[in-house]
PDB file of C-alpha atoms in Angstrom:
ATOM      1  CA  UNK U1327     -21.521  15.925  16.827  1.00  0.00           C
ATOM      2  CA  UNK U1328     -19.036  13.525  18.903  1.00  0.00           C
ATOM      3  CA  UNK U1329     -21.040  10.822  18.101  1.00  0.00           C
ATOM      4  CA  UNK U1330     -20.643  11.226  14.567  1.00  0.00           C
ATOM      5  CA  UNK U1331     -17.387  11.635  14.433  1.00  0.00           C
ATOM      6  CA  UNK U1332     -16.619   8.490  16.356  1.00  0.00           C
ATOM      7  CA  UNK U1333     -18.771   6.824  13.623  1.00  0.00           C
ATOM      8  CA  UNK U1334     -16.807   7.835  11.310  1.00  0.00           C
ATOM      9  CA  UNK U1335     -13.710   7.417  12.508  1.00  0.00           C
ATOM     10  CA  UNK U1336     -14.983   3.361  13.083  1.00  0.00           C
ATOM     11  CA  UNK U1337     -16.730   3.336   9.296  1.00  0.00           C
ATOM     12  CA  UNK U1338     -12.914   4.642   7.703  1.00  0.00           C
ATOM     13  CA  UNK U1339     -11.312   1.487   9.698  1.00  0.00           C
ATOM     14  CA  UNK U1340     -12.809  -0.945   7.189  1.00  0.00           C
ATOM     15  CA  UNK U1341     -11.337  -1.505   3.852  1.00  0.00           C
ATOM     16  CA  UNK U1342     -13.777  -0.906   0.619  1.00  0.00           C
ATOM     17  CA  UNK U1343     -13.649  -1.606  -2.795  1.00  0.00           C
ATOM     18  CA  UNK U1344     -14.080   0.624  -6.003  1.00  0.00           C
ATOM     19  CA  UNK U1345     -13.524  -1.114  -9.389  1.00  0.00           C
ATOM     20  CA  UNK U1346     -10.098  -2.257  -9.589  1.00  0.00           C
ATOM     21  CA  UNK U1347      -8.874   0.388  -6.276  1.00  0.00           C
ATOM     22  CA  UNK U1348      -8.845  -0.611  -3.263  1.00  0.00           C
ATOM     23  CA  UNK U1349      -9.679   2.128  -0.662  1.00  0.00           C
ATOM     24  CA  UNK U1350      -7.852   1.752   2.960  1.00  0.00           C
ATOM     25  CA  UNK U1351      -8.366   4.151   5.906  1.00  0.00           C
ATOM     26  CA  UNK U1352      -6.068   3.604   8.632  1.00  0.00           C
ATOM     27  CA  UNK U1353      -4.783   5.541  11.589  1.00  0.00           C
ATOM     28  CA  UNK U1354      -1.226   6.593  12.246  1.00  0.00           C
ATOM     29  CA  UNK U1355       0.710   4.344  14.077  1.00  0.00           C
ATOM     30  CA  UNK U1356      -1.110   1.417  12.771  1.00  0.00           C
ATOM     31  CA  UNK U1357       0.354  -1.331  10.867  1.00  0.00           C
ATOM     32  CA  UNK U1358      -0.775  -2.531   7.303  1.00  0.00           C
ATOM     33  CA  UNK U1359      -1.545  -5.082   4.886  1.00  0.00           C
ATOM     34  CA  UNK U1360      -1.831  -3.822   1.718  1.00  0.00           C
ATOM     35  CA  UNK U1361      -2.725  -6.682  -0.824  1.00  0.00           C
ATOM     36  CA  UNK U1362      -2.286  -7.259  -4.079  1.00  0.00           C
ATOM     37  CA  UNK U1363      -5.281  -8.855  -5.042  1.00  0.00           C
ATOM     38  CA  UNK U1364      -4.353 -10.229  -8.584  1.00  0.00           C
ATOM     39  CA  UNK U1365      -0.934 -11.635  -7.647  1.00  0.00           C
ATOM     40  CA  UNK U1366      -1.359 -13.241  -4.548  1.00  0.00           C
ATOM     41  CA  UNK U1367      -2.417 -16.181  -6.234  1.00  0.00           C
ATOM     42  CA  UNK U1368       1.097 -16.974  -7.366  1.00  0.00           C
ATOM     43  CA  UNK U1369       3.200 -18.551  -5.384  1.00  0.00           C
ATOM     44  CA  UNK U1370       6.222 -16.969  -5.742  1.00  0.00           C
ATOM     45  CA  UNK U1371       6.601 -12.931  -4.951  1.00  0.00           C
ATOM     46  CA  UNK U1372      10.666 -13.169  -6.905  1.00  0.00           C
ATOM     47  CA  UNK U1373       9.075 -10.870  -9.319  1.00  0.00           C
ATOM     48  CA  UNK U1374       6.402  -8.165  -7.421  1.00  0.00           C
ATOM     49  CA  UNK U1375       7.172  -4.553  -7.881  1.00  0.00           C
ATOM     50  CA  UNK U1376       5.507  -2.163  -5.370  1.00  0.00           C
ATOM     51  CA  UNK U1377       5.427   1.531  -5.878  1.00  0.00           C
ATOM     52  CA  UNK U1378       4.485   4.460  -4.238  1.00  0.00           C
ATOM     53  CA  UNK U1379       2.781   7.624  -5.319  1.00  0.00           C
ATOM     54  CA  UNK U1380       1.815  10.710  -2.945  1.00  0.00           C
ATOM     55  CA  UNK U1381       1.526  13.509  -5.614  1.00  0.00           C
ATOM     56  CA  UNK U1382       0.139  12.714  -9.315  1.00  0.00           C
ATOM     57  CA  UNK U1383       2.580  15.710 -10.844  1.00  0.00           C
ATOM     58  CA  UNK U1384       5.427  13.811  -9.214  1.00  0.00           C
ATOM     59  CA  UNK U1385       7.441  10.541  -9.846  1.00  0.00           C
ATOM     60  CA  UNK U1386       6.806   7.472  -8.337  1.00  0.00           C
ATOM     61  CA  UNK U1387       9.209   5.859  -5.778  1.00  0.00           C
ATOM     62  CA  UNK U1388      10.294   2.750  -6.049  1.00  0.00           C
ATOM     63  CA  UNK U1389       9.841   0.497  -2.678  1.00  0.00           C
ATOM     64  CA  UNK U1390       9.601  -3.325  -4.209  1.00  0.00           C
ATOM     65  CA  UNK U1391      11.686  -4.358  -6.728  1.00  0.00           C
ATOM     66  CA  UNK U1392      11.657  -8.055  -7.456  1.00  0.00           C
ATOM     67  CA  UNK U1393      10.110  -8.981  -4.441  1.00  0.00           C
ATOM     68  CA  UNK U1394      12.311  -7.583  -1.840  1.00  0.00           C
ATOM     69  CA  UNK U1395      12.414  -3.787   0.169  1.00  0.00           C
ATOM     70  CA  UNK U1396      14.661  -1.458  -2.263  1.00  0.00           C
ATOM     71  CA  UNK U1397      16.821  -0.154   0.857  1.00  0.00           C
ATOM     72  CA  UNK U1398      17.295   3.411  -0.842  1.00  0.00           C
ATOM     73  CA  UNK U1399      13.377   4.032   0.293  1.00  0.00           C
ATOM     74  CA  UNK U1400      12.548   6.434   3.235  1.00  0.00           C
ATOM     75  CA  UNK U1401      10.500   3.573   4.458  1.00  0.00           C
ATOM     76  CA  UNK U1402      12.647   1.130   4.318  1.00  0.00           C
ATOM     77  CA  UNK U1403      12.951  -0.209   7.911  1.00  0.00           C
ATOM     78  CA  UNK U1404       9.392  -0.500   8.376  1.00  0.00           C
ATOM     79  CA  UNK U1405       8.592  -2.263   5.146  1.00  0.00           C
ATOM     80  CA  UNK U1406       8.660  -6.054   4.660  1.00  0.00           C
ATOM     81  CA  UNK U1407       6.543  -8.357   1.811  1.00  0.00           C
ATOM     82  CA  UNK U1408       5.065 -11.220   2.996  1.00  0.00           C
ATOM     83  CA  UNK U1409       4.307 -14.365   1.149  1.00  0.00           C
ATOM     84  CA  UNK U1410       1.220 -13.581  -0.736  1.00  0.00           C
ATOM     85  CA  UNK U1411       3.073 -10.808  -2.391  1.00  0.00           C
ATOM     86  CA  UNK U1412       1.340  -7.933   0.237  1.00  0.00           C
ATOM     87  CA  UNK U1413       3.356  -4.774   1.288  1.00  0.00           C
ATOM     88  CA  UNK U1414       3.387  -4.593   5.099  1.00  0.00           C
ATOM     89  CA  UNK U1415       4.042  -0.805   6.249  1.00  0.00           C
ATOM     90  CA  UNK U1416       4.564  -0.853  10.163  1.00  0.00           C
ATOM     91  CA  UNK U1417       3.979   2.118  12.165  1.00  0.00           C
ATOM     92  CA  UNK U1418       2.487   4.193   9.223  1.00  0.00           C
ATOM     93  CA  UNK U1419       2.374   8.070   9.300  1.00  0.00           C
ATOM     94  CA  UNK U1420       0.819  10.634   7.423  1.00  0.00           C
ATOM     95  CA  UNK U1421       3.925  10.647   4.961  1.00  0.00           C
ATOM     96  CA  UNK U1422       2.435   6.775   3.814  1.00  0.00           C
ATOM     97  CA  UNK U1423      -0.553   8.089   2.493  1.00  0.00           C
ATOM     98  CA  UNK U1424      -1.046   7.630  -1.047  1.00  0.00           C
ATOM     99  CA  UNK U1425      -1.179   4.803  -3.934  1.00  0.00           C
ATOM    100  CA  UNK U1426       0.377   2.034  -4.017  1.00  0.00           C
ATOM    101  CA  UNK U1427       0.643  -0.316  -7.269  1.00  0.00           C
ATOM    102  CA  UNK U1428       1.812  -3.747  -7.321  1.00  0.00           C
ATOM    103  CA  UNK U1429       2.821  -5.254 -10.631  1.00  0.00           C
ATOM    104  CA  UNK U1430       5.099  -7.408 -12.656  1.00  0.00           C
ATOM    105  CA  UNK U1431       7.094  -4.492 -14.263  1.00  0.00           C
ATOM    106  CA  UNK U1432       7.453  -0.580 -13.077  1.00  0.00           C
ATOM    107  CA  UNK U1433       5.761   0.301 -16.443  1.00  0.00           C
ATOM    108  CA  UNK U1434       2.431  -1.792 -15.688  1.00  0.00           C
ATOM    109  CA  UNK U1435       0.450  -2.661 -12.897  1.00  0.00           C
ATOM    110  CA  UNK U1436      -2.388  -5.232 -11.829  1.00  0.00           C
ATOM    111  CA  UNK U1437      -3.697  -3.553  -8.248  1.00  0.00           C
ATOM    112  CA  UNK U1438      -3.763  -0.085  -7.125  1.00  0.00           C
ATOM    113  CA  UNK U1439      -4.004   0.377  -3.087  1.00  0.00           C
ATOM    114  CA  UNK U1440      -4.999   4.319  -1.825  1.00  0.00           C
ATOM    115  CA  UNK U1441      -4.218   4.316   1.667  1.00  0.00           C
ATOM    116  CA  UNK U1442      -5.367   7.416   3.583  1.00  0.00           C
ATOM    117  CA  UNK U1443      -4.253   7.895   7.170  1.00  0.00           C
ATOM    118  CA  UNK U1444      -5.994   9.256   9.830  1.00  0.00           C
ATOM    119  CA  UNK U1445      -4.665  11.793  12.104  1.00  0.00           C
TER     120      UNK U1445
END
């Protein structure tokens, strides 16, 4: 029974793809990359918009407007964009699990990161 949960625990390290989501398993206290797969081909990140969702019944929050770390977030200290437009969360907890969307515009979006943590 150890043995498969040590597989598992490896197997939900790696990143995996459904459709237009992309699934990343992570534990806490890790840092992450979370990409946005359709932007990072421009080269400017002036105009990215990250947000976060935990709970589907509840509004999002706002963490990237126009390419920088809206300060007002929770997570503000430990977030920082880098310059392919991805959302680095340092030192993640179970509180960053969730989606994430990356976009042009809060009202549409061109990637949609689920990050689950592992405690």
């Amino acid at each position: 029974m150890l043995g498969l949960v040590l597989v598992l625990i490896v197997v939900l390290q790696f990143e995996g793809t459904s459709g237009v989501v992309l699934h990343l398993y992570h534990r806490a206290g890790d840092d992450v990359v979370l990409p946005c797969r359709l932007l990072s081909s421009y080269l400017w990140c002036s105009s990215i918009y990250w947000m976060y969702i935990r709970d589907p019944s509840r509004r999002f929050s706002l963490e990237v407007k126009d390419g920088k770390v809206v300060q007002s977030s929770p997570r503000a200290a430990r977030l920082n964009v880098d310059r392919n437009c991805y959302l680095i969360i340092k030192n993640i907890t179970a509180e960053d699990a969730g989606g994430y969307y990356c976009g042009f515009s809060i009202i549409t979006y061109d990637d949609i990161v689920l990050l689950g943590v592992l405690t």
